[in-house]
Coordinates of C-alpha atoms and ligand atoms in Angstrom, one line a residue:
M1 CA 0.0 0.0 0.0
L2 CA 1.3 3.4 -0.9
R3 CA -0.4 6.2 1.0
V4 CA 0.6 9.9 0.6
A5 CA 0.0 12.7 3.1
I6 CA -0.1 16.2 1.5
V7 CA 0.5 19.0 3.9
G8 CA -1.3 22.2 2.8
S9 CA -4.1 22.9 0.4
G10 CA -2.9 25.9 -1.6
F11 CA -2.0 25.7 -5.3
G12 CA 0.7 23.2 -4.6
G13 CA -1.4 20.9 -2.5
I14 CA -4.2 20.9 -5.0
A15 CA -1.9 20.2 -7.9
A16 CA -0.4 17.3 -6.0
A17 CA -3.9 16.0 -5.2
V18 CA -5.1 16.1 -8.8
R19 CA -2.0 14.4 -10.1
L20 CA -2.1 11.7 -7.4
K21 CA -5.7 11.0 -8.1
Q22 CA -4.9 10.7 -11.9
A23 CA -2.0 8.3 -10.9
G24 CA -4.4 6.1 -8.8
I25 CA -2.4 6.7 -5.6
T26 CA -4.1 7.0 -2.2
F27 CA -3.7 10.3 -0.5
T28 CA -5.0 12.7 2.1
V29 CA -4.6 16.5 2.2
F30 CA -4.2 18.0 5.6
E31 CA -5.0 21.7 6.0
R32 CA -4.6 23.6 9.2
S33 CA -7.2 26.2 8.2
D34 CA -11.0 25.7 7.7
D35 CA -10.7 26.2 4.0
L36 CA -8.5 25.5 1.1
G37 CA -6.4 28.1 -0.8
G38 CA -3.2 28.6 1.3
V39 CA -2.0 32.2 0.8
W40 CA -5.1 32.9 -1.2
N41 CA -7.2 31.9 1.8
E42 CA -5.1 33.8 4.4
N43 CA -4.5 37.0 2.5
T44 CA -7.8 38.9 2.3
Y45 CA -6.6 42.4 2.6
P46 CA -8.2 45.1 0.5
G47 CA -6.8 45.2 -3.1
V48 CA -5.4 41.7 -2.9
E49 CA -4.8 40.3 -6.4
V50 CA -2.2 38.3 -8.2
D51 CA 0.5 40.1 -10.1
N52 CA 0.9 37.6 -12.8
F53 CA -1.4 37.0 -15.8
A54 CA -4.4 34.9 -15.1
H55 CA -3.9 32.4 -18.0
W56 CA -0.4 31.8 -16.9
Y57 CA -1.0 31.9 -13.1
S58 CA -3.2 28.9 -13.3
F59 CA -2.9 25.1 -13.6
S60 CA -1.9 23.6 -17.0
F61 CA -4.7 21.1 -16.5
R62 CA -7.6 23.5 -15.8
T63 CA -8.8 26.3 -18.0
Y64 CA -11.1 29.0 -16.6
D65 CA -13.2 31.9 -17.7
W66 CA -11.1 34.6 -16.0
S67 CA -12.8 38.0 -15.5
R68 CA -9.5 40.0 -15.3
T69 CA -5.9 40.0 -16.5
H70 CA -4.9 39.8 -12.8
P71 CA -7.6 38.1 -10.7
G72 CA -8.4 39.0 -7.2
Q73 CA -8.3 36.7 -4.1
K74 CA -11.9 35.7 -4.3
E75 CA -11.7 34.7 -8.0
L76 CA -8.5 32.7 -7.4
K77 CA -10.2 30.8 -4.5
D78 CA -13.3 30.2 -6.7
Y79 CA -10.9 28.8 -9.3
L80 CA -9.3 26.5 -6.7
N81 CA -12.7 25.3 -5.5
D82 CA -13.7 24.7 -9.1
T83 CA -10.6 22.6 -9.8
V84 CA -11.0 20.5 -6.6
D85 CA -14.6 19.7 -7.6
K86 CA -13.9 19.2 -11.3
F87 CA -11.2 16.6 -10.5
G88 CA -13.2 15.0 -7.7
V89 CA -10.6 15.3 -5.0
R90 CA -12.5 17.2 -2.3
E91 CA -13.3 14.1 -0.3
H92 CA -9.6 13.7 0.4
F93 CA -9.2 17.0 2.2
R94 CA -9.2 17.2 6.0
F95 CA -9.6 20.7 7.3
G96 CA -8.8 22.2 10.7
N97 CA -6.1 19.5 11.3
A98 CA -2.5 20.5 11.0
V99 CA 0.4 18.2 10.5
E100 CA 2.8 19.2 13.2
R101 CA 5.5 16.6 13.1
I102 CA 6.5 13.7 10.8
E103 CA 9.0 11.1 11.8
W104 CA 10.6 8.6 9.4
D105 CA 10.5 4.9 10.5
E106 CA 13.3 3.1 8.7
N107 CA 12.0 -0.3 9.6
A108 CA 8.5 0.3 8.7
Q109 CA 9.5 2.5 5.7
W110 CA 6.9 5.1 6.5
Y111 CA 6.4 8.3 8.3
W112 CA 4.6 8.6 11.6
V113 CA 2.4 11.7 11.0
H114 CA 1.5 13.6 14.2
L115 CA -1.5 15.8 13.9
S116 CA -2.7 18.8 15.8
D117 CA -5.8 16.9 17.0
G118 CA -3.5 14.6 19.0
S119 CA -3.8 11.6 16.7
T120 CA -1.0 9.9 14.8
E121 CA -1.3 8.2 11.4
T122 CA 1.2 6.6 9.1
F123 CA 1.9 7.4 5.4
E124 CA 4.6 5.9 3.2
F125 CA 5.3 9.3 1.6
V126 CA 4.8 12.9 2.7
V127 CA 4.5 15.9 0.4
S128 CA 5.0 19.3 2.0
A129 CA 2.9 22.0 0.3
V130 CA 3.1 24.5 3.1
G131 CA 4.4 27.2 0.8
L132 CA 6.7 30.1 1.5
F133 CA 4.6 33.0 2.7
N134 CA 2.8 31.3 5.6
K135 CA 4.5 32.9 8.7
P136 CA 3.9 36.7 8.9
R137 CA 6.9 38.7 9.9
I138 CA 5.8 40.7 13.0
P139 CA 8.3 43.6 13.6
E140 CA 9.9 43.9 17.0
W141 CA 9.4 47.7 17.3
P142 CA 9.7 48.9 20.9
G143 CA 6.3 50.0 22.1
L144 CA 4.2 48.0 19.6
E145 CA 2.3 46.2 22.3
R146 CA 1.3 49.5 23.9
F147 CA -0.3 50.9 20.8
Q148 CA -3.9 51.7 21.7
G149 CA -5.3 51.9 18.1
I150 CA -6.2 49.0 15.7
K151 CA -3.2 47.0 14.6
F152 CA -2.8 43.9 12.5
H153 CA -0.6 42.2 9.9
S154 CA -1.7 42.3 6.3
A155 CA -2.1 38.5 6.2
R156 CA -4.4 38.6 9.2
W157 CA -6.7 41.4 8.1
E158 CA -9.3 42.4 10.7
H159 CA -12.3 43.0 8.5
Q160 CA -14.6 44.1 11.4
H161 CA -13.0 47.6 11.4
D162 CA -14.4 50.3 9.1
L163 CA -11.4 52.3 8.1
T164 CA -13.4 55.0 6.3
G165 CA -12.1 58.5 7.3
K166 CA -9.5 57.0 9.7
R167 CA -5.8 58.0 10.0
V168 CA -4.1 54.8 8.7
A169 CA -0.4 53.9 8.6
V170 CA 0.8 51.2 6.2
V171 CA 4.3 50.0 7.0
G172 CA 6.0 48.2 4.1
T173 CA 6.0 48.9 0.4
G174 CA 6.5 45.4 -1.0
S175 CA 3.9 43.7 -3.3
T176 CA 1.4 43.6 -0.5
G177 CA 1.9 47.1 0.9
V178 CA 1.4 48.8 -2.5
Q179 CA -1.8 47.0 -3.2
I180 CA -3.2 48.0 0.3
V181 CA -2.2 51.6 -0.3
N182 CA -4.0 51.7 -3.6
A183 CA -7.2 50.2 -2.1
L184 CA -7.2 52.3 1.1
A185 CA -6.3 55.7 -0.5
P186 CA -9.8 56.4 -1.8
I187 CA -11.5 55.8 1.6
V188 CA -9.3 56.8 4.5
G189 CA -9.0 60.3 6.0
Q190 CA -5.2 60.2 6.1
L191 CA -2.7 57.6 4.8
T192 CA 0.9 57.5 6.0
V193 CA 3.1 55.1 4.1
F194 CA 6.3 53.9 5.7
Q195 CA 9.0 52.8 3.3
R196 CA 12.2 51.4 4.7
E197 CA 13.8 50.8 1.4
P198 CA 12.0 51.2 -2.0
G199 CA 11.6 48.5 -4.6
W200 CA 11.9 48.7 -8.3
L201 CA 8.3 48.9 -9.6
F202 CA 6.5 48.2 -12.8
S203 CA 3.0 49.1 -13.8
K204 CA 1.3 45.8 -14.6
G205 CA -1.5 47.0 -16.9
E206 CA -4.3 45.1 -15.3
H207 CA -7.8 45.4 -16.7
V208 CA -11.2 43.7 -16.8
F209 CA -11.5 41.4 -19.9
T210 CA -14.0 42.6 -22.5
S211 CA -16.7 40.1 -23.4
E212 CA -14.9 39.6 -26.8
E213 CA -11.6 38.7 -24.9
R214 CA -13.5 36.3 -22.7
R215 CA -15.1 34.6 -25.7
R216 CA -11.7 34.3 -27.4
F217 CA -10.0 32.8 -24.3
S218 CA -12.9 30.4 -23.6
R219 CA -11.8 28.5 -26.7
T220 CA -9.1 25.9 -25.8
L221 CA -6.8 27.2 -28.5
G222 CA -7.2 30.8 -27.4
Y223 CA -6.5 29.9 -23.8
R224 CA -3.5 27.8 -24.6
W225 CA -2.1 30.5 -26.9
Q226 CA -2.4 33.1 -24.1
R227 CA -0.7 30.8 -21.7
F228 CA 2.1 30.1 -24.2
K229 CA 2.6 33.8 -24.9
Y230 CA 3.3 34.5 -21.2
F231 CA 5.4 31.4 -20.8
Y232 CA 7.5 32.4 -23.7
R233 CA 7.8 36.0 -22.6
E234 CA 8.9 34.9 -19.1
Q235 CA 11.5 32.4 -20.4
T236 CA 13.1 34.8 -22.8
K237 CA 13.1 37.7 -20.4
G238 CA 14.6 35.6 -17.6
W239 CA 17.0 33.5 -19.9
G240 CA 20.2 32.7 -18.1
G241 CA 19.0 35.0 -15.2
K242 CA 20.6 37.9 -17.1
N243 CA 17.8 40.3 -16.3
L244 CA 18.7 39.9 -12.6
Q245 CA 22.4 40.3 -13.1
P246 CA 23.8 43.9 -12.8
G247 CA 25.9 44.9 -15.7
T248 CA 24.0 43.1 -18.4
P249 CA 22.0 44.9 -21.1
Q250 CA 18.8 43.0 -19.9
N251 CA 19.2 44.3 -16.4
A252 CA 20.0 47.9 -17.5
K253 CA 16.9 47.8 -19.8
A254 CA 14.6 46.7 -17.0
Q255 CA 16.0 49.3 -14.6
A256 CA 15.7 52.0 -17.2
A257 CA 12.0 51.2 -17.8
C258 CA 11.4 51.6 -14.0
E259 CA 13.3 54.8 -13.9
R260 CA 11.2 56.2 -16.9
Y261 CA 8.0 55.3 -15.0
I262 CA 9.3 57.2 -11.9
A263 CA 10.3 60.2 -14.0
K264 CA 6.9 60.3 -15.7
V265 CA 4.7 60.1 -12.6
F266 CA 6.9 62.4 -10.4
K267 CA 7.9 64.9 -13.0
D268 CA 6.8 67.7 -10.6
R269 CA 7.9 66.0 -7.4
P270 CA 11.6 65.4 -7.5
D271 CA 11.6 64.8 -3.7
L272 CA 9.2 61.8 -4.2
A273 CA 11.1 60.6 -7.3
K274 CA 14.3 60.5 -5.2
A275 CA 12.5 58.8 -2.3
V276 CA 11.1 55.9 -4.4
T277 CA 14.3 55.3 -6.4
P278 CA 16.3 52.3 -5.0
D279 CA 20.0 52.7 -4.6
Y280 CA 20.6 49.0 -5.5
P281 CA 20.5 47.5 -9.0
Y282 CA 17.2 46.2 -10.5
G283 CA 16.4 42.7 -9.2
G284 CA 18.0 43.3 -5.7
K285 CA 14.5 42.7 -4.3
R286 CA 11.6 41.0 -5.9
Q287 CA 10.2 43.5 -8.3
V288 CA 6.9 45.1 -7.3
L289 CA 4.1 45.0 -9.9
A290 CA 1.4 47.6 -9.3
S291 CA -0.3 50.2 -11.2
G292 CA -1.4 53.3 -9.4
F293 CA 0.9 53.1 -6.3
Y294 CA 3.1 56.0 -7.4
E295 CA 0.0 58.0 -8.4
S296 CA -1.5 57.3 -4.9
L297 CA 1.5 58.9 -3.3
L298 CA 0.7 62.2 -5.1
L299 CA -2.7 62.5 -3.4
G300 CA -3.0 65.3 -0.8
H301 CA -4.0 63.1 2.1
V302 CA -1.2 60.5 1.4
T303 CA 2.2 61.0 2.9
L304 CA 5.3 58.9 2.1
V305 CA 7.7 58.6 5.0
P306 CA 10.9 57.2 3.5
Q307 CA 12.2 56.0 6.8
A308 CA 12.3 52.9 8.9
V309 CA 10.0 52.7 12.0
E310 CA 12.0 53.5 15.2
R311 CA 9.3 52.8 17.8
V312 CA 5.6 52.9 18.4
T313 CA 3.8 55.1 21.0
E314 CA 0.3 54.6 22.4
T315 CA -1.1 56.8 19.6
G316 CA 1.4 56.8 16.8
I317 CA 4.6 55.8 15.1
V318 CA 8.0 57.4 15.5
D319 CA 10.2 57.3 12.4
A320 CA 14.0 57.1 12.2
E321 CA 14.3 60.9 12.2
G322 CA 12.4 61.0 15.5
I323 CA 9.2 62.5 14.0
T324 CA 5.9 61.1 15.5
H325 CA 3.0 60.3 13.2
E326 CA -0.3 60.1 15.0
V327 CA -2.5 57.3 13.6
D328 CA -5.7 55.3 14.5
V329 CA -4.8 52.2 12.6
L330 CA -1.4 50.5 12.0
V331 CA -1.2 48.0 9.1
M332 CA 1.9 45.9 9.1
A333 CA 2.5 44.9 5.5
T334 CA 5.9 43.7 6.6
G335 CA 6.1 40.4 4.7
F336 CA 6.8 36.9 5.8
E337 CA 9.6 34.8 7.3
A338 CA 10.1 33.2 3.9
A339 CA 13.7 31.9 4.4
D340 CA 12.5 30.0 7.4
Y341 CA 11.3 27.0 5.3
L342 CA 8.9 24.5 6.8
N343 CA 8.7 26.5 10.0
T344 CA 5.2 25.0 10.8
L345 CA 6.3 21.4 10.2
E346 CA 8.9 19.4 12.2
V347 CA 10.5 16.7 9.9
I348 CA 12.5 13.9 11.4
G349 CA 14.5 11.8 9.0
R350 CA 16.9 8.8 9.1
G351 CA 18.7 8.4 12.4
G352 CA 16.3 10.7 14.3
R353 CA 17.9 13.8 12.8
S354 CA 15.6 16.7 12.2
L355 CA 15.5 18.7 9.0
R356 CA 16.1 21.9 11.0
E357 CA 19.3 20.3 12.4
A358 CA 20.4 19.2 8.9
W359 CA 19.8 22.6 7.5
N360 CA 21.2 24.6 10.4
G361 CA 19.6 27.8 9.3
E362 CA 20.5 27.3 5.6
P363 CA 17.8 25.4 3.8
E364 CA 18.8 23.5 0.7
A365 CA 17.5 20.6 -1.3
F366 CA 18.0 18.8 -4.6
L367 CA 15.9 20.7 -7.1
G368 CA 14.2 22.2 -4.1
I369 CA 12.4 18.9 -3.5
S370 CA 14.6 16.3 -1.8
V371 CA 17.1 16.3 1.0
P372 CA 19.4 13.3 1.7
D373 CA 18.4 11.1 4.7
F374 CA 14.8 12.4 4.4
P375 CA 13.5 9.6 2.1
N376 CA 10.0 9.6 0.7
F377 CA 9.6 13.3 1.5
G378 CA 9.0 15.9 -1.2
I379 CA 9.0 19.7 -0.8
L380 CA 6.9 21.8 -3.1
Y381 CA 8.1 25.5 -3.5
G382 CA 11.2 24.3 -1.6
P383 CA 14.6 26.0 -1.3
N384 CA 15.8 27.9 -4.4
T385 CA 12.7 27.4 -6.5
N386 CA 11.4 30.9 -6.3
Q387 CA 11.5 32.4 -9.8
G388 CA 8.9 33.3 -12.4
N389 CA 5.4 31.9 -12.3
V390 CA 5.0 30.0 -9.0
I391 CA 2.3 27.6 -10.4
F392 CA 4.6 26.4 -13.2
G393 CA 7.4 25.7 -10.6
L394 CA 4.9 23.9 -8.3
E395 CA 3.5 21.7 -11.1
T396 CA 7.1 20.9 -12.2
S397 CA 8.0 19.8 -8.6
V398 CA 4.7 17.9 -8.3
N399 CA 5.4 15.9 -11.5
Y400 CA 8.8 15.0 -10.2
V401 CA 7.3 13.7 -7.0
V402 CA 4.5 11.8 -8.7
R403 CA 6.9 10.2 -11.1
N404 CA 8.8 8.9 -8.1
L405 CA 5.6 7.6 -6.5
K406 CA 4.5 5.9 -9.7
R407 CA 7.9 4.1 -9.8
M408 CA 7.5 3.0 -6.2
K409 CA 4.1 1.6 -7.1
R410 CA 5.3 -0.1 -10.2
T411 CA 8.5 -1.6 -8.8
G412 CA 7.8 -2.2 -5.2
V413 CA 10.6 0.1 -4.1
T414 CA 9.7 1.1 -0.5
S415 CA 11.7 4.3 -0.3
I416 CA 13.5 6.7 -2.5
D417 CA 16.3 9.0 -1.3
V418 CA 18.5 11.5 -3.1
R419 CA 22.2 10.9 -3.6
R420 CA 24.2 13.2 -1.5
S421 CA 26.7 13.8 -4.3
H422 CA 23.9 15.2 -6.6
F423 CA 22.5 17.3 -3.8
V424 CA 26.0 18.8 -3.0
I425 CA 26.9 19.5 -6.7
Y426 CA 23.5 21.0 -7.5
N427 CA 23.6 23.4 -4.5
R428 CA 27.2 24.4 -5.3
W429 CA 26.1 25.2 -8.9
L430 CA 23.1 27.2 -7.6
Q431 CA 25.2 29.3 -5.2
R432 CA 27.9 30.0 -7.8
R433 CA 25.2 31.2 -10.3
L434 CA 23.4 33.2 -7.6
A435 CA 26.5 35.1 -6.6
K436 CA 26.2 37.1 -9.8
S437 CA 22.6 38.0 -9.1
A438 CA 21.5 41.5 -7.9
L439 CA 19.8 39.7 -5.0
A440 CA 23.2 39.0 -3.6
K441 CA 23.9 42.7 -3.5
A442 CA 20.8 44.0 -1.7
K443 CA 18.8 43.4 1.5
N444 CA 15.8 41.1 0.8
Y445 CA 13.8 38.3 2.2
H446 CA 15.6 35.8 -0.1
K447 CA 18.5 35.3 2.3
S448 CA 19.1 33.2 5.4
A449 CA 20.5 34.8 8.5
S450 CA 24.0 34.2 7.3
G451 CA 23.3 35.9 3.9
R452 CA 23.1 32.8 1.8
L453 CA 20.4 33.1 -1.0
V454 CA 18.0 30.3 -0.1
L455 CA 14.9 31.3 -2.1
P456 CA 15.7 32.1 -5.7
F457 CA 16.4 29.8 -8.7
P458 CA 19.1 31.5 -10.7
T459 CA 17.7 31.3 -14.2
N460 CA 14.5 31.0 -16.0
M461 CA 12.2 28.2 -14.8
G462 CA 12.3 26.4 -18.1
W463 CA 15.6 25.1 -17.0
Y464 CA 14.1 23.9 -13.7
W465 CA 11.7 21.9 -15.8
V466 CA 14.5 20.4 -17.8
F467 CA 16.5 19.5 -14.7
C468 CA 13.5 17.9 -13.1
R469 CA 13.0 15.7 -16.2
I470 CA 16.6 14.7 -16.6
F471 CA 18.1 14.3 -13.2
R472 CA 15.4 12.5 -11.2
R473 CA 16.5 9.0 -12.0
W474 CA 20.2 9.7 -11.8
A475 CA 19.9 11.3 -8.4
A476 CA 17.7 8.6 -6.8
V477 CA 18.8 5.9 -4.4
D478 CA 16.2 3.2 -4.1
Y479 CA 15.5 1.0 -1.1
R480 CA 13.4 -2.1 -1.2
V481 CA 12.6 -3.6 2.2
E482 CA 10.7 -6.9 2.6
R483 CA 7.7 -6.4 4.8
K484 CA 6.2 -9.0 7.1
V485 CA 3.0 -8.6 9.0
V486 CA 3.6 -8.9 12.8
A487 CA 0.6 -7.1 14.1
I488 CA -2.7 -6.0 12.8
E489 CA -4.6 -2.9 13.9
Q490 CA -8.3 -2.6 13.2
P491 CA -9.8 0.6 11.8
A492 CA -11.4 2.8 14.5
E493 CA -15.1 3.1 14.7
D494 CA -15.2 6.1 12.4
G495 CA -13.6 3.9 9.8
V496 CA -10.3 5.7 9.8
V497 CA -7.2 3.6 10.2
R498 CA -4.9 5.2 12.8
S499 CA -1.7 3.7 13.9
N500 CA -0.6 3.6 17.5
P501 CA 2.8 5.0 18.1
A502 CA 3.0 2.7 21.2
N503 CA 3.4 -0.2 18.7
R504 CA 6.5 1.2 17.3
H505 CA 8.7 -1.3 19.1
L506 CA 7.1 -3.9 16.8
G507 CA 8.9 -2.2 14.0
S508 CA 12.3 -2.1 15.6
G509 CA 13.3 -5.8 15.3
G510 CA 14.8 -5.5 11.8
P511 CA 14.0 -4.2 8.4
E512 CA 11.7 -7.1 7.6
V513 CA 9.4 -6.6 10.7
I514 CA 6.7 -4.1 10.4
V515 CA 3.2 -3.3 11.6
R516 CA 0.5 -3.5 9.1
F517 CA -3.1 -2.5 9.2
A518 CA -6.2 -4.6 8.7
K519 CA -7.2 -2.3 5.8
D520 CA -4.0 -3.1 4.0
N521 CA -4.7 -6.8 4.1
Q522 CA -8.2 -6.6 2.6
Ligands
NAP1 P1 7.8 41.9 1.3 O1 8.0 41.9 -0.1 O2 8.8 41.2 2.2 O3 7.7 43.4 1.8 C1 7.7 43.7 3.2 C2 7.8 45.2 3.3 O4 7.8 45.6 4.7 C3 9.1 45.8 2.7 O5 8.9 47.0 2.2 C4 10.0 45.8 3.9 O6 11.1 46.8 3.9 C5 9.0 46.3 5.0 N1 9.4 45.9 6.3 C6 9.6 44.6 6.8 N2 10.0 44.7 8.1 C7 10.0 46.0 8.4 C8 10.3 46.6 9.6 N3 10.6 46.0 10.7 N4 10.2 48.0 9.6 C9 9.8 48.7 8.5 N5 9.5 48.1 7.3 C10 9.6 46.7 7.3 O7 6.4 41.2 1.7 P2 5.1 41.3 0.9 O8 4.8 42.6 0.3 O9 4.0 40.7 1.8 O10 5.3 40.3 -0.3 C11 5.9 39.1 -0.1 C12 5.9 38.3 -1.4 O11 4.6 37.7 -1.5 C13 6.1 39.0 -2.6 O12 7.5 39.3 -2.9 C14 5.5 38.2 -3.6 O13 6.3 37.1 -4.0 C15 4.3 37.7 -2.9 N6 3.1 38.5 -3.1 C16 2.5 38.4 -4.3 C17 1.4 39.1 -4.5 C18 0.7 39.0 -5.8 O14 0.9 38.1 -6.6 N7 -0.2 39.9 -6.0 C19 0.9 40.0 -3.6 C20 1.5 40.1 -2.4 C21 2.6 39.3 -2.2 P3 12.5 46.4 3.3 O15 12.3 46.2 1.8 O16 13.4 47.5 3.7 O17 12.8 45.0 4.0

């Protein structure tokens, strides 16, 4: 029996569910929240929408009648629900139950999966689809806890407050902050935007599709052509990672386009033009894609404070120059602890060693998916896979994992690990390539505490697809362990088969001795 636990039900978890169902492999999706969607379930702030094109930021296996070039959070969630129903995988989802810890059992050749409801189950394979932007970064500003007004992080928006006419501060001008500023500017009384360091920004040209466009894209060929166009554009722009390498014509061209946009909007406000122009090369932080943000800064009731926050008082925010800004509401659009991979999931591999120990603050994996001594464990959106369209990267990783699983099913291999040599060489190559990137030369969330770039893939993701197709078999180490039934556990009254960790000693007598379930023997 091959059973797979998928942790998380965002785009990655759903792609894995669909592909596993198609492959005829048994699986369960565990989701800590009450609903599916991952970041698109958690981020409900005003103005939230994707900054990639709809037909490209979607599954290769599910077309949709998109209403906009860049859909909002609700439409994206509708799409995910539609996909789950269309492919008949909803019954495999278990909501409100988080996977907290997984522990590899070498004898049994499975993981003990410990859940937040206190139960433990076993799965031969675990797929982490917990994503990257799941742990909000809450600043440690002195005085924050004493602030008497309304305060929350962008990913935990408190919709019960009516912000109309209020004095609102938005801290952070990343992809999230700029969308919030655009959405709040028309309704609030006063908006103060705190920008610690500006980002290079493009206008993304979003619009609602006309009925003619929707008709055209509803034809399979029209949809596929749209998708291919954006795929092609992304691959050629990002070819060899040149657009993110300072000193290349591609990088200079991208930076010049951003500079022209600044010059155009702020032609009468050189102070603002200076404040929003980064002093690091294009690509040093993830580019921000938003129309209207610069224009919002020109509004009379909007103030840009190009300073870090120094501290918070009971009624306001003190900037790095010591000036206090009185506000009623403090919105922290301060991002996520992205480099702290798998922070919600404790993974214990061979020899009782945890993934956290193995990584020692510097997450790395082979193709972002596999780590030596953590067999039968696949990471989606893992270390160094952040580049271009996330959904394309996720599907590529899912296909890699599913091909391994199909091989296990076909051949009877009980576990697959990655060769350490491949893991080491691949990560050396990554870091050598990334050293040329603008990301290495700026402050950003792509780095671990030591400064190592642990998020980005160094070139266009077409290469990631190629690597995943070519290297999977070469990098694999297979184990085939004979299994013998020594104990049988009956399904519980609710029909769910749960293993009892107390029986683990039964599995410690040798590789051929394992516990099996009644359900397995039927
Ligand atoms: P982010 O890009 O990390 O931006 C966080 C912002 O908060 C930055 O401006 C940062 O300044 C500032 N900040 C952080 N800590 C601070 C502190 N202690 N004091 C003052 N300022 C502080 O986070 P994000 O905007 O939430 O976006 C994260 C990622 O999510 C994006 O890069 C993107 O990949 C994804 N995203 C996508 C979409 C979309 O598709 N539409 C929307 C939102 C997010 P510094 O730059 O100085 O650190």
